[in-house]
Amino acid sequence: MSTVSKEIREGIAIITVDNPPVNALSHSVREGLAREMKELASNADVSAIVVACAGRTFIAGADIREFGSPPQPPHLPDVVNDIEAMEKPVVAAIHGTALGGGLEVALSCHYRVALASAKIGLPEVKLGILPGAGGTQRLPRIAGPANALDAIISGRHVSAKEAKSWGVLDEIVEDNLLEAAIAFAKAAAGNGPRRTGEMKIDGTKFGPEFFAGFRKSIARQTRGYFAPEHCIRCVEAAVSLPLEEGLKRERELFQECMANPQAKALQHMFFAERQVSRIPGIDKNTPRRDIRRVGIIGAGTMGGGIAMNFANVGIPVTILEVEQPALDRGLGVVRKNYERSAAKGKLTSEQVEGLMDQFTGTLSYDDLSDCDLIIEAVFETMEIKKKVFGELDRVAKKGAILASNTSYLDVNEIAACTKRPEDVLGLHFFSPANVMRLLEIVRADKTAPDVLATCVDLAKAIRKVGVVAGVCHGFIGNRMLSPYGREAALAVIEGAKPEEVDAALFTFGMPMGPMTMSDMAGLDIGYLNRQGVGRENYETKAYDWMDRLVESGRKGLKVGAGVYAYEDGSRTPKPDPDVQKLIEEESVKAGIERRAISSDEIVERCMMALINEGAKILGEGKAYRASDIDVVYVNGYGYPAYRGGPMHYADSLGLKNVYDKICEFGEKFGPRWWQPAPLLKELAEAGKSFADFDRENAG
Ligand code: CAA
């Protein structure tokens, strides 16, 4: 059956795209649109045309799955040009999301009617490309260059109301979209076409200064990304060139983006994020448990942040503390967070009150007896966690899910101290928990499938990306962080300055270097961890200098001194000569002759350590797929999405090269930390990639 059909009602042709799930512009849709337009151009019975979509949404863009193969004609730019050239008025009827190529189709129509719930957007920049079917030329003409730049560079979804204020939508209706679009088409039939491409921009208002100012305003958020600058150049072309030339320029710049490795990396991330919820042994028939009320133990920064996620989506929360002042303080912080959003205009004061009404504070475990899910966010020691789970086992109702927000501890051991290990799992949130998108869902040996399935769905419901991990020290993210941090710390003791290590990794694309990150997290956290597990698990050379800092009171940003100095309450790290002196003394003590270490070496050692640990995790089955590891690193640790996460980055280097480099490091720095992961060796020798591994293991 064709993905594009047509029906004629009282002289109005209705073209319907029906290509589930999101009506992407696959080859058959482009062909169908071109075919119907051609036929209707000469159909004397038709005076106007409506383009509508079946299912959940208007066209949500080009078919990203086709990006890897050579494009088949008709090409989208030609299809939209043909639609715009129609002599009969064409009206787009928009529901759901008109995104990317979908919005480009809508912009090539002469008028647009939308449901009030609809959204529009040009999210191509998130895929490392730019709107390549006239979007960069038509949106500035209809919405103005400033609004167009905002939409194209952010890739955000713009509400129907805002889109109407920009002039992109002609009419918004609450329901009966198709009828409204037909009525609109009938009224427009006598007026002829109104072509977006023929609209004029007053170029005098948008000279070089305007674009220079815009570039400056987005510099921080787009650092390292290839496509945004290309998008801006397209909009500059829209302002200064006639449509046809602007479209040509857009095409050239589009091809450059497509050829850049960032496009592949970002498209990998798009699909990777959608893969995470595919869990072996779980499907849509797996039963789910109802989550109507959530209990949180601990009203500290973590507990409060976790609780906000549920309140935000209308799930009431009971939050438990040991003492009233701590409870009051915790709820006070939550209120302050919401009030800060209100001050930015994101919430009204009624909404703040409504959200606060979702919280019930308590000092008694018994008040958790009506909760369907209880998450503990208490101090990170096994002893305390076990005590809490003992209490939970006593008070929680039958069938309640019991979760630990531990970042390192053995969830099997925690589960074993209850009489219902099948109801227990880890839900590891990342700080700040109300902001960070990542949630590690730790599947313990006895976790029941319906418990896991419920939490995977719940992650989506609270707008997180939930990645399932197996039980091991640090799960996926923190386990990988450890060798990364070790190599960074070793580089310092071997001769690099902390600021050189940070600069190298910042330039690679990390949001901050590991030394700044350690200061922010608190150097005492790592210090305590090292005491707890036993020093034999750590490379003492790497951490002795950090331990000395902690012992001298330099615990990081919170005390104004750590690896760096933070003068007068400033949050800006400043290299400190005293620390440098201490580091050099420690080098002497360790018998290390300091040497200059290049930024390439710093990056390579840190990245190889990360990849090798990722390969071990994958080989041990603690992650289901390499792309899950990428999702963890991009969403939890700020790894540059344009590199596609550490495992995709490894693929882009070639696994044989990665393997050889790790062996080389083993020879140079000793084998203790540089044993290549067996899976890496196997894939490298077979000439395969992590993506091949994922494909072969997809079930
Ligand atoms: N191409 C191919 N598949 C797509 C797709 C696309 N453009 N958009 C979504 N899908 C697939 C998803 O992979 C997913 O497939 P599975 O069920 O097999 O995993 C399915 O459609 C549903 O997607 P979501 O789970 O994301 O559903 P949602 O309801 O949460 O969100 C959405 C729907 C808002 C449309 C979201 O899918 C989305 O943002 N899609 C991407 C939109 C986009 O980037 N469009 C621009 C494409 S590039 C372009 O158009 C370039 C050009 O100009 C030539």
PDB file of N, CA, C and O and ligand atoms in Angstrom, residues 20-25 56-67 76-77 97 99-104 121-124 126-127 129-135 157 251 254 258 270-271 274-275 277-278 460, ligand 1:
ATOM      1  N   PRO A  20       3.816   5.100   9.362  1.00  0.00           N
ATOM      2  CA  PRO A  20       4.133   4.984  10.791  1.00  0.00           C
ATOM      3  C   PRO A  20       5.618   4.657  11.016  1.00  0.00           C
ATOM      4  O   PRO A  20       6.238   4.089  10.116  1.00  0.00           O
ATOM      5  N   PRO A  21       6.186   4.961  12.194  1.00  0.00           N
ATOM      6  CA  PRO A  21       5.482   5.556  13.330  1.00  0.00           C
ATOM      7  C   PRO A  21       5.368   7.081  13.285  1.00  0.00           C
ATOM      8  O   PRO A  21       4.483   7.639  13.918  1.00  0.00           O
ATOM      9  N   VAL A  22       6.264   7.775  12.545  1.00  0.00           N
ATOM     10  CA  VAL A  22       6.256   9.246  12.660  1.00  0.00           C
ATOM     11  C   VAL A  22       6.154   9.943  11.299  1.00  0.00           C
ATOM     12  O   VAL A  22       6.475  11.108  11.159  1.00  0.00           O
ATOM     13  N   ASN A  23       5.677   9.189  10.286  1.00  0.00           N
ATOM     14  CA  ASN A  23       5.503   9.751   8.942  1.00  0.00           C
ATOM     15  C   ASN A  23       6.775  10.366   8.371  1.00  0.00           C
ATOM     16  O   ASN A  23       6.750  11.416   7.720  1.00  0.00           O
ATOM     17  N   ALA A  24       7.912   9.701   8.654  1.00  0.00           N
ATOM     18  CA  ALA A  24       9.188  10.200   8.131  1.00  0.00           C
ATOM     19  C   ALA A  24       9.160  10.197   6.605  1.00  0.00           C
ATOM     20  O   ALA A  24       8.460   9.396   5.976  1.00  0.00           O
ATOM     21  N   LEU A  25       9.939  11.099   6.031  1.00  0.00           N
ATOM     22  CA  LEU A  25       9.925  11.314   4.577  1.00  0.00           C
ATOM     23  C   LEU A  25      10.796  10.279   3.860  1.00  0.00           C
ATOM     24  O   LEU A  25      11.808  10.620   3.240  1.00  0.00           O
ATOM     25  N   ARG A  56      -0.008   9.562  14.698  1.00  0.00           N
ATOM     26  CA  ARG A  56       0.233  10.402  15.862  1.00  0.00           C
ATOM     27  C   ARG A  56       0.800  11.775  15.561  1.00  0.00           C
ATOM     28  O   ARG A  56       0.842  12.643  16.429  1.00  0.00           O
ATOM     29  N   THR A  57       1.288  11.986  14.324  1.00  0.00           N
ATOM     30  CA  THR A  57       1.995  13.250  14.075  1.00  0.00           C
ATOM     31  C   THR A  57       2.017  13.640  12.606  1.00  0.00           C
ATOM     32  O   THR A  57       1.860  12.799  11.721  1.00  0.00           O
ATOM     33  N   PHE A  58       2.226  14.914  12.359  1.00  0.00           N
ATOM     34  CA  PHE A  58       2.575  15.395  11.024  1.00  0.00           C
ATOM     35  C   PHE A  58       3.970  14.824  10.709  1.00  0.00           C
ATOM     36  O   PHE A  58       4.587  14.183  11.570  1.00  0.00           O
ATOM     37  N   ILE A  59       4.480  15.046   9.529  1.00  0.00           N
ATOM     38  CA  ILE A  59       5.781  14.498   9.130  1.00  0.00           C
ATOM     39  C   ILE A  59       6.859  14.965  10.125  1.00  0.00           C
ATOM     40  O   ILE A  59       7.030  16.160  10.343  1.00  0.00           O
ATOM     41  N   ALA A  60       7.565  13.987  10.735  1.00  0.00           N
ATOM     42  CA  ALA A  60       8.566  14.354  11.763  1.00  0.00           C
ATOM     43  C   ALA A  60       9.967  14.478  11.178  1.00  0.00           C
ATOM     44  O   ALA A  60      10.941  14.520  11.917  1.00  0.00           O
ATOM     45  N   GLY A  61      10.082  14.534   9.869  1.00  0.00           N
ATOM     46  CA  GLY A  61      11.403  14.793   9.286  1.00  0.00           C
ATOM     47  C   GLY A  61      11.797  13.772   8.244  1.00  0.00           C
ATOM     48  O   GLY A  61      11.037  12.858   7.922  1.00  0.00           O
ATOM     49  N   ALA A  62      13.014  13.977   7.736  1.00  0.00           N
ATOM     50  CA  ALA A  62      13.578  13.014   6.799  1.00  0.00           C
ATOM     51  C   ALA A  62      13.695  11.670   7.520  1.00  0.00           C
ATOM     52  O   ALA A  62      13.683  11.623   8.746  1.00  0.00           O
ATOM     53  N   ASP A  63      13.808  10.601   6.757  1.00  0.00           N
ATOM     54  CA  ASP A  63      13.986   9.289   7.372  1.00  0.00           C
ATOM     55  C   ASP A  63      15.466   9.110   7.686  1.00  0.00           C
ATOM     56  O   ASP A  63      16.281   8.881   6.796  1.00  0.00           O
ATOM     57  N   ILE A  64      15.788   9.227   8.980  1.00  0.00           N
ATOM     58  CA  ILE A  64      17.198   9.228   9.385  1.00  0.00           C
ATOM     59  C   ILE A  64      17.867   7.899   9.023  1.00  0.00           C
ATOM     60  O   ILE A  64      19.060   7.848   8.760  1.00  0.00           O
ATOM     61  N   ARG A  65      17.063   6.842   8.960  1.00  0.00           N
ATOM     62  CA  ARG A  65      17.652   5.534   8.618  1.00  0.00           C
ATOM     63  C   ARG A  65      18.168   5.493   7.185  1.00  0.00           C
ATOM     64  O   ARG A  65      18.983   4.647   6.839  1.00  0.00           O
ATOM     65  N   GLU A  66      17.677   6.410   6.341  1.00  0.00           N
ATOM     66  CA  GLU A  66      18.138   6.413   4.940  1.00  0.00           C
ATOM     67  C   GLU A  66      19.434   7.206   4.769  1.00  0.00           C
ATOM     68  O   GLU A  66      20.010   7.221   3.681  1.00  0.00           O
ATOM     69  N   PHE A  67      19.884   7.896   5.832  1.00  0.00           N
ATOM     70  CA  PHE A  67      21.043   8.787   5.692  1.00  0.00           C
ATOM     71  C   PHE A  67      22.313   8.053   5.264  1.00  0.00           C
ATOM     72  O   PHE A  67      23.151   8.615   4.589  1.00  0.00           O
ATOM     73  N   LEU A  76      14.205  15.554  -1.580  1.00  0.00           N
ATOM     74  CA  LEU A  76      13.281  16.418  -0.845  1.00  0.00           C
ATOM     75  C   LEU A  76      13.312  17.879  -1.321  1.00  0.00           C
ATOM     76  O   LEU A  76      12.246  18.497  -1.481  1.00  0.00           O
ATOM     77  N   PRO A  77      14.504  18.464  -1.559  1.00  0.00           N
ATOM     78  CA  PRO A  77      14.495  19.861  -2.021  1.00  0.00           C
ATOM     79  C   PRO A  77      13.651  20.048  -3.283  1.00  0.00           C
ATOM     80  O   PRO A  77      12.953  21.067  -3.428  1.00  0.00           O
ATOM     81  N   THR A  97       4.034  16.792  15.691  1.00  0.00           N
ATOM     82  CA  THR A  97       5.234  17.597  15.477  1.00  0.00           C
ATOM     83  C   THR A  97       5.565  17.674  13.984  1.00  0.00           C
ATOM     84  O   THR A  97       5.649  16.657  13.321  1.00  0.00           O
ATOM     85  N   LEU A  99       8.551  18.463  12.046  1.00  0.00           N
ATOM     86  CA  LEU A  99       9.970  18.666  12.350  1.00  0.00           C
ATOM     87  C   LEU A  99      10.830  18.473  11.108  1.00  0.00           C
ATOM     88  O   LEU A  99      10.509  17.668  10.231  1.00  0.00           O
ATOM     89  N   GLY A 100      11.941  19.188  11.062  1.00  0.00           N
ATOM     90  CA  GLY A 100      12.923  19.003  10.005  1.00  0.00           C
ATOM     91  C   GLY A 100      12.276  19.078   8.627  1.00  0.00           C
ATOM     92  O   GLY A 100      11.548  20.024   8.303  1.00  0.00           O
ATOM     93  N   GLY A 101      12.523  18.022   7.822  1.00  0.00           N
ATOM     94  CA  GLY A 101      11.931  17.962   6.491  1.00  0.00           C
ATOM     95  C   GLY A 101      10.417  18.122   6.538  1.00  0.00           C
ATOM     96  O   GLY A 101       9.805  18.614   5.585  1.00  0.00           O
ATOM     97  N   GLY A 102       9.800  17.731   7.650  1.00  0.00           N
ATOM     98  CA  GLY A 102       8.349  17.880   7.802  1.00  0.00           C
ATOM     99  C   GLY A 102       7.952  19.347   7.836  1.00  0.00           C
ATOM    100  O   GLY A 102       6.986  19.768   7.179  1.00  0.00           O
ATOM    101  N   LEU A 103       8.712  20.143   8.575  1.00  0.00           N
ATOM    102  CA  LEU A 103       8.418  21.580   8.593  1.00  0.00           C
ATOM    103  C   LEU A 103       8.755  22.196   7.231  1.00  0.00           C
ATOM    104  O   LEU A 103       8.063  23.098   6.758  1.00  0.00           O
ATOM    105  N   GLU A 104       9.787  21.663   6.592  1.00  0.00           N
ATOM    106  CA  GLU A 104      10.151  22.193   5.275  1.00  0.00           C
ATOM    107  C   GLU A 104       9.026  21.944   4.266  1.00  0.00           C
ATOM    108  O   GLU A 104       8.720  22.800   3.434  1.00  0.00           O
ATOM    109  N   GLY A 121       9.561  22.544  14.423  1.00  0.00           N
ATOM    110  CA  GLY A 121      10.972  22.709  14.754  1.00  0.00           C
ATOM    111  C   GLY A 121      11.872  22.249  13.628  1.00  0.00           C
ATOM    112  O   GLY A 121      11.448  21.519  12.723  1.00  0.00           O
ATOM    113  N   LEU A 122      13.096  22.726  13.675  1.00  0.00           N
ATOM    114  CA  LEU A 122      14.122  22.272  12.735  1.00  0.00           C
ATOM    115  C   LEU A 122      15.269  21.685  13.575  1.00  0.00           C
ATOM    116  O   LEU A 122      16.228  22.375  13.894  1.00  0.00           O
ATOM    117  N   PRO A 123      15.127  20.414  13.988  1.00  0.00           N
ATOM    118  CA  PRO A 123      16.108  19.843  14.917  1.00  0.00           C
ATOM    119  C   PRO A 123      17.360  19.277  14.240  1.00  0.00           C
ATOM    120  O   PRO A 123      18.154  18.594  14.889  1.00  0.00           O
ATOM    121  N   GLU A 124      17.563  19.565  12.953  1.00  0.00           N
ATOM    122  CA  GLU A 124      18.678  18.931  12.226  1.00  0.00           C
ATOM    123  C   GLU A 124      20.023  19.135  12.904  1.00  0.00           C
ATOM    124  O   GLU A 124      20.886  18.259  12.885  1.00  0.00           O
ATOM    125  N   LYS A 126      20.840  18.941  15.784  1.00  0.00           N
ATOM    126  CA  LYS A 126      21.105  17.903  16.785  1.00  0.00           C
ATOM    127  C   LYS A 126      21.615  16.623  16.121  1.00  0.00           C
ATOM    128  O   LYS A 126      22.128  15.737  16.783  1.00  0.00           O
ATOM    129  N   LEU A 127      21.405  16.517  14.827  1.00  0.00           N
ATOM    130  CA  LEU A 127      21.902  15.352  14.083  1.00  0.00           C
ATOM    131  C   LEU A 127      23.174  15.707  13.321  1.00  0.00           C
ATOM    132  O   LEU A 127      23.613  14.980  12.437  1.00  0.00           O
ATOM    133  N   ILE A 129      23.614  18.116  11.195  1.00  0.00           N
ATOM    134  CA  ILE A 129      23.410  18.622   9.831  1.00  0.00           C
ATOM    135  C   ILE A 129      22.613  19.929   9.897  1.00  0.00           C
ATOM    136  O   ILE A 129      22.459  20.518  10.966  1.00  0.00           O
ATOM    137  N   LEU A 130      22.114  20.377   8.764  1.00  0.00           N
ATOM    138  CA  LEU A 130      21.267  21.566   8.754  1.00  0.00           C
ATOM    139  C   LEU A 130      20.047  21.284   7.889  1.00  0.00           C
ATOM    140  O   LEU A 130      20.056  20.335   7.100  1.00  0.00           O
ATOM    141  N   PRO A 131      18.980  22.074   8.077  1.00  0.00           N
ATOM    142  CA  PRO A 131      17.774  21.823   7.273  1.00  0.00           C
ATOM    143  C   PRO A 131      18.135  21.982   5.798  1.00  0.00           C
ATOM    144  O   PRO A 131      18.487  23.080   5.367  1.00  0.00           O
ATOM    145  N   GLY A 132      18.082  20.893   5.059  1.00  0.00           N
ATOM    146  CA  GLY A 132      18.646  20.907   3.709  1.00  0.00           C
ATOM    147  C   GLY A 132      17.608  20.967   2.613  1.00  0.00           C
ATOM    148  O   GLY A 132      17.920  20.776   1.442  1.00  0.00           O
ATOM    149  N   ALA A 133      16.361  21.228   2.967  1.00  0.00           N
ATOM    150  CA  ALA A 133      15.321  21.305   1.925  1.00  0.00           C
ATOM    151  C   ALA A 133      14.625  22.664   2.011  1.00  0.00           C
ATOM    152  O   ALA A 133      13.410  22.768   2.026  1.00  0.00           O
ATOM    153  N   GLY A 134      15.454  23.696   2.095  1.00  0.00           N
ATOM    154  CA  GLY A 134      14.916  25.062   2.041  1.00  0.00           C
ATOM    155  C   GLY A 134      14.558  25.660   3.387  1.00  0.00           C
ATOM    156  O   GLY A 134      14.203  26.845   3.456  1.00  0.00           O
ATOM    157  N   GLY A 135      14.680  24.882   4.463  1.00  0.00           N
ATOM    158  CA  GLY A 135      14.292  25.395   5.788  1.00  0.00           C
ATOM    159  C   GLY A 135      15.061  26.633   6.194  1.00  0.00           C
ATOM    160  O   GLY A 135      14.519  27.551   6.805  1.00  0.00           O
ATOM    161  N   HIS A 157      11.640  22.450  20.007  1.00  0.00           N
ATOM    162  CA  HIS A 157      10.265  22.365  19.532  1.00  0.00           C
ATOM    163  C   HIS A 157       9.557  23.674  19.896  1.00  0.00           C
ATOM    164  O   HIS A 157       9.539  24.069  21.055  1.00  0.00           O
ATOM    165  N   ARG A 251      22.494  23.916   0.030  1.00  0.00           N
ATOM    166  CA  ARG A 251      22.866  22.558  -0.423  1.00  0.00           C
ATOM    167  C   ARG A 251      24.347  22.281  -0.192  1.00  0.00           C
ATOM    168  O   ARG A 251      24.729  21.249   0.353  1.00  0.00           O
ATOM    169  N   PHE A 254      25.027  21.963   3.443  1.00  0.00           N
ATOM    170  CA  PHE A 254      24.415  20.716   3.918  1.00  0.00           C
ATOM    171  C   PHE A 254      25.349  19.531   3.629  1.00  0.00           C
ATOM    172  O   PHE A 254      25.587  18.684   4.488  1.00  0.00           O
ATOM    173  N   MET A 258      27.020  16.819   6.181  1.00  0.00           N
ATOM    174  CA  MET A 258      26.791  15.382   6.021  1.00  0.00           C
ATOM    175  C   MET A 258      28.106  14.615   5.960  1.00  0.00           C
ATOM    176  O   MET A 258      28.210  13.487   6.445  1.00  0.00           O
ATOM    177  N   PHE A 270      21.320   9.602  18.406  1.00  0.00           N
ATOM    178  CA  PHE A 270      19.855   9.619  18.275  1.00  0.00           C
ATOM    179  C   PHE A 270      19.299   8.202  18.417  1.00  0.00           C
ATOM    180  O   PHE A 270      18.396   7.945  19.209  1.00  0.00           O
ATOM    181  N   PHE A 271      19.866   7.273  17.681  1.00  0.00           N
ATOM    182  CA  PHE A 271      19.349   5.902  17.738  1.00  0.00           C
ATOM    183  C   PHE A 271      19.756   5.208  19.043  1.00  0.00           C
ATOM    184  O   PHE A 271      18.990   4.424  19.594  1.00  0.00           O
ATOM    185  N   ARG A 274      17.381   5.752  21.731  1.00  0.00           N
ATOM    186  CA  ARG A 274      16.118   5.033  21.551  1.00  0.00           C
ATOM    187  C   ARG A 274      16.269   3.531  21.743  1.00  0.00           C
ATOM    188  O   ARG A 274      15.302   2.818  21.893  1.00  0.00           O
ATOM    189  N   GLN A 275      17.520   3.067  21.724  1.00  0.00           N
ATOM    190  CA  GLN A 275      17.783   1.630  21.930  1.00  0.00           C
ATOM    191  C   GLN A 275      17.740   1.240  23.398  1.00  0.00           C
ATOM    192  O   GLN A 275      17.475   0.091  23.718  1.00  0.00           O
ATOM    193  N   SER A 277      15.900   1.374  25.840  1.00  0.00           N
ATOM    194  CA  SER A 277      14.769   0.726  26.516  1.00  0.00           C
ATOM    195  C   SER A 277      14.488  -0.680  25.977  1.00  0.00           C
ATOM    196  O   SER A 277      13.539  -1.327  26.405  1.00  0.00           O
ATOM    197  N   ARG A 278      15.292  -1.138  25.017  1.00  0.00           N
ATOM    198  CA  ARG A 278      15.141  -2.539  24.547  1.00  0.00           C
ATOM    199  C   ARG A 278      15.954  -3.446  25.467  1.00  0.00           C
ATOM    200  O   ARG A 278      17.179  -3.465  25.411  1.00  0.00           O
ATOM    201  N   LYS A 460      11.422   7.048  31.390  1.00  0.00           N
ATOM    202  CA  LYS A 460      10.882   7.849  30.286  1.00  0.00           C
ATOM    203  C   LYS A 460       9.856   8.840  30.815  1.00  0.00           C
ATOM    204  O   LYS A 460       9.834  10.003  30.415  1.00  0.00           O
TER     205      LYS A 460
HETATM  206  N1  CAA B   1      13.574   8.974  10.849  1.00  0.00           N
HETATM  207  C1  CAA B   1      13.507   7.655  11.120  1.00  0.00           C
HETATM  208  N2  CAA B   1      12.969   7.154  12.254  1.00  0.00           N
HETATM  209  C2  CAA B   1      12.499   8.028  13.132  1.00  0.00           C
HETATM  210  C3  CAA B   1      12.550   9.412  12.929  1.00  0.00           C
HETATM  211  C4  CAA B   1      13.102   9.878  11.704  1.00  0.00           C
HETATM  212  N3  CAA B   1      13.163  11.182  11.408  1.00  0.00           N
HETATM  213  N4  CAA B   1      12.002  10.038  13.996  1.00  0.00           N
HETATM  214  C5  CAA B   1      11.621   9.068  14.840  1.00  0.00           C
HETATM  215  N5  CAA B   1      11.931   7.865  14.331  1.00  0.00           N
HETATM  216  C6  CAA B   1      11.635   6.555  14.931  1.00  0.00           C
HETATM  217  C7  CAA B   1      12.409   6.322  16.219  1.00  0.00           C
HETATM  218  O1  CAA B   1      13.687   5.796  15.950  1.00  0.00           O
HETATM  219  C8  CAA B   1      11.513   5.352  16.955  1.00  0.00           C
HETATM  220  O2  CAA B   1      11.733   4.095  16.368  1.00  0.00           O
HETATM  221  P1  CAA B   1      11.677   2.778  17.262  1.00  0.00           P
HETATM  222  O3  CAA B   1      10.297   2.746  17.840  1.00  0.00           O
HETATM  223  O4  CAA B   1      11.979   1.702  16.290  1.00  0.00           O
HETATM  224  O5  CAA B   1      12.748   2.956  18.301  1.00  0.00           O
HETATM  225  C9  CAA B   1      10.106   5.787  16.544  1.00  0.00           C
HETATM  226  O6  CAA B   1      10.264   6.564  15.344  1.00  0.00           O
HETATM  227  C10 CAA B   1       9.403   6.641  17.566  1.00  0.00           C
HETATM  228  O7  CAA B   1      10.261   7.689  17.951  1.00  0.00           O
HETATM  229  P2  CAA B   1      10.389   8.162  19.468  1.00  0.00           P
HETATM  230  O8  CAA B   1      10.565   6.992  20.352  1.00  0.00           O
HETATM  231  O9  CAA B   1      11.406   9.235  19.504  1.00  0.00           O
HETATM  232  O10 CAA B   1       8.914   8.759  19.715  1.00  0.00           O
HETATM  233  P3  CAA B   1       8.454  10.056  20.489  1.00  0.00           P
HETATM  234  O11 CAA B   1       6.986  10.098  20.375  1.00  0.00           O
HETATM  235  O12 CAA B   1       9.097  10.117  21.823  1.00  0.00           O
HETATM  236  O13 CAA B   1       9.034  11.306  19.663  1.00  0.00           O
HETATM  237  C11 CAA B   1       9.525  12.605  17.725  1.00  0.00           C
HETATM  238  C12 CAA B   1       8.605  11.550  18.363  1.00  0.00           C
HETATM  239  C13 CAA B   1       9.381  13.941  18.441  1.00  0.00           C
HETATM  240  C14 CAA B   1       9.129  12.737  16.289  1.00  0.00           C
HETATM  241  C15 CAA B   1      11.002  12.136  17.857  1.00  0.00           C
HETATM  242  O14 CAA B   1      11.090  10.817  17.364  1.00  0.00           O
HETATM  243  C16 CAA B   1      11.994  12.954  17.093  1.00  0.00           C
HETATM  244  O15 CAA B   1      12.426  13.993  17.573  1.00  0.00           O
HETATM  245  N6  CAA B   1      12.384  12.497  15.896  1.00  0.00           N
HETATM  246  C17 CAA B   1      13.445  13.110  15.113  1.00  0.00           C
HETATM  247  C18 CAA B   1      12.968  14.312  14.393  1.00  0.00           C
HETATM  248  C19 CAA B   1      14.072  14.873  13.563  1.00  0.00           C
HETATM  249  O16 CAA B   1      15.212  14.970  13.985  1.00  0.00           O
HETATM  250  N7  CAA B   1      13.724  15.262  12.344  1.00  0.00           N
HETATM  251  C20 CAA B   1      14.658  15.827  11.449  1.00  0.00           C
HETATM  252  C21 CAA B   1      15.193  14.757  10.576  1.00  0.00           C
HETATM  253  S1  CAA B   1      16.500  15.375   9.589  1.00  0.00           S
HETATM  254  C22 CAA B   1      15.752  16.136   8.316  1.00  0.00           C
HETATM  255  O17 CAA B   1      14.585  16.241   8.231  1.00  0.00           O
HETATM  256  C23 CAA B   1      16.809  16.629   7.348  1.00  0.00           C
HETATM  257  C24 CAA B   1      16.320  17.278   6.137  1.00  0.00           C
HETATM  258  O18 CAA B   1      15.785  18.353   6.163  1.00  0.00           O
HETATM  259  C25 CAA B   1      16.619  16.669   4.863  1.00  0.00           C
END
